[in-house]
Steps between C-alpha positions, in 0.01 A plus 500: 500500500727196529437186708730618778298811556182288510613320817353644816726637766416465870674669790408503870619769741362592844162345437457645152481251214573673165395332181604626158505378144241279332270292718308273267422129471833448331703666774301417819707181558815709496351745744407217737857372498641846573242543783584164664794630712276750674239441774164626373380557859756785533362688202334825598486686168499378139629764259388439142604832344770326293271243344493556127243234411267279698223250421259285702775253601713782636203640686432164659868480598486836678171408674660178628769693686289794605362396836250712691752747650693565177466838328517534123692796365577632152238297311298679235123515517465235226734263681310548828178403327669192357629408849154542640350271230764238554469495874354169625162524658494457877357177618222561745371239733138427419277666747301262701169655588433494868200287591253727650339356803132442434260711696291345772186534285677332205611208713149462641354509150746234381405276791133546429541424126703186579237377744218569258689305231558219750135485612386508135725209413367301798138572406553407135675173589233405758216573261679308222538193725142508620363557149687208342415279796129551439541465121697177561187336641342515157795514259791260566665533165825639643542264795739211512309178571559381855655826623224553759538148639875532509487836681233378743711193589810710574317776685252282690593132544870551557433781746265298720773338720663826597167682547356214704806472725520874571127541567498194720767660714332838492174344618676314780688807612189721486303252713791464746538877543127555534461220753773647717300823538145360513584235761535768766138605434368144485406549135719244331207386287510831309834402356300317234310814416812713465677231300214434262410860427860617483605225268197525269485874471866604523782261557424227243452729196767751609774253586425290189526810280827607659648150450382481138628856424848392610474168316297550182490880473883515490499220243266703276720808525818300438354316198368812333814700572714217355282480190534874450883481550530214244256682263252215509218749548603672177499160326149436629384834360668422168299181478180704532427399857408728786745441792231585755258240358769241434697525827317697768134398468553127567703591806226737624223244467715230661572736788130602537394133517784365715534771765149467641532123501834529682334735748233241570770239551693747714187553713467127553866458598486801733196365679662159521803657670269677749302177549815314609593773740141511631479129584854476639573828674156651577344159581200549269326191379489453118119517510502827687755654261300393192164611643641839585659523155167427327318761714763770446606461139242619245501463123530878457834493687636252252364706205672806645836320491435373141419853379821622646692213342367590152610861538843388628537271197444794263749708694773234502468434126484870407795599712712214372412593140559871554840450664602250232404723207672808657829328581825674382855368478633147465496206740520741794190677371309169500596451868395854592165458317435176690579657834289810428216276395489321833533822705238685300255206498524455878443871561205507253347189660511644850364835367214315325433305823463832683250619234301181532491537878359852469239385251390189685540584869487879539 
C-alpha cells in the first residue's frame, strides 16, 4: 500500500459523512483539513465502512465530530469497542446533598445541649473565681504587688463623685415626690421614714451597683476581651500564671470592698438630698428631720443594704469576666462584649434584688 492510498478520504452528502482509507495518528491531521469545509452540526450519519485502518487517534477524531444525534454506520465490532473506549467521560456536576431540615425533637435537643454546655461553663468559671479568691487570702504568690490598691482606687475613689451626685439627686427627688403625696394627708413627717428606709434598703445599694456596672463592670469586660484579642492571656499562661488569680481576683476583692463603702456614701448623699428638700420645701426643722431619721433607721437596715452590695459586687465582676473571656471577633467584638456585660449585669442585679426582697421581706 503506497502513501497515497494511506491518506483518508472524506465525503459529505445529504447529512452522511463517509470516511475511508487509513485513520491513524499519522493521517488524522489530513482528515481534519478535509473535514474543515463541512459543518459538523449538519452531520446525521458517519459511515466508516471504507476505513481500512484505525487507531486511538482516529477513534478520538470520530468521537469529536459525533455529537449526540449522530448515528454510526459500517463500523466493525472491534472499531465500535475502540470508539467506546476513546469516548471522553461525561462531566457530571457534583451532587450537592440537600440539607435535611432537622426534626423538632432534634432542634429541641440541640438547644438543650447548648444550654447545658453554657450553664456548665458559667458554673465552672464562677467556682474557679470564688475558689482562687479564697485561696488568695492565704497565698499571694501570683498577685502583682499593689494591684488591689490600684483597682480599689479606680473602682471606688474615682467613682465617688458620680455616685454621690446621682444619689443626692435621687434622694432629693424621692423626698419631693413623697412630700407631694403625704402633704394632703398631713403626714409630711413620714417623708423621712420613706426616704431613710428606701435609701438604706433599696435605692443606695441598687443605684450604686447599676452605676458601677456601667462604669467598672464594662471596664473589666473590655480589658479582658482586649487581652484575649491581643493574646496577652496566652502569654500569662505561658509564664506559668493563672489568669483568674492574676487578673480577676484583685478586681473581685476591690469590688467587694469598694461597693459596700460606696453604698454607705450613697446612703449619706441620698439622705442629704432629702434633708435639703425637707427643710426647704416641707418646712421641717433640722432637729425634727434628724430625730425622725434616728428613730426610723436601724442598723439592720444598713446591714441589709451592705449584704446586697456584696452580692452585687460578685455579680458585676463575674459578668464582666465572663463576657470578656467569651468575646469573639476583633475590635467590634470587644465593643459587643462590653455592651453585653453592662446589659447582663444590670439584669442580674435587679434579679438578685428581687431574690433578696423575697428572702428578707416576704
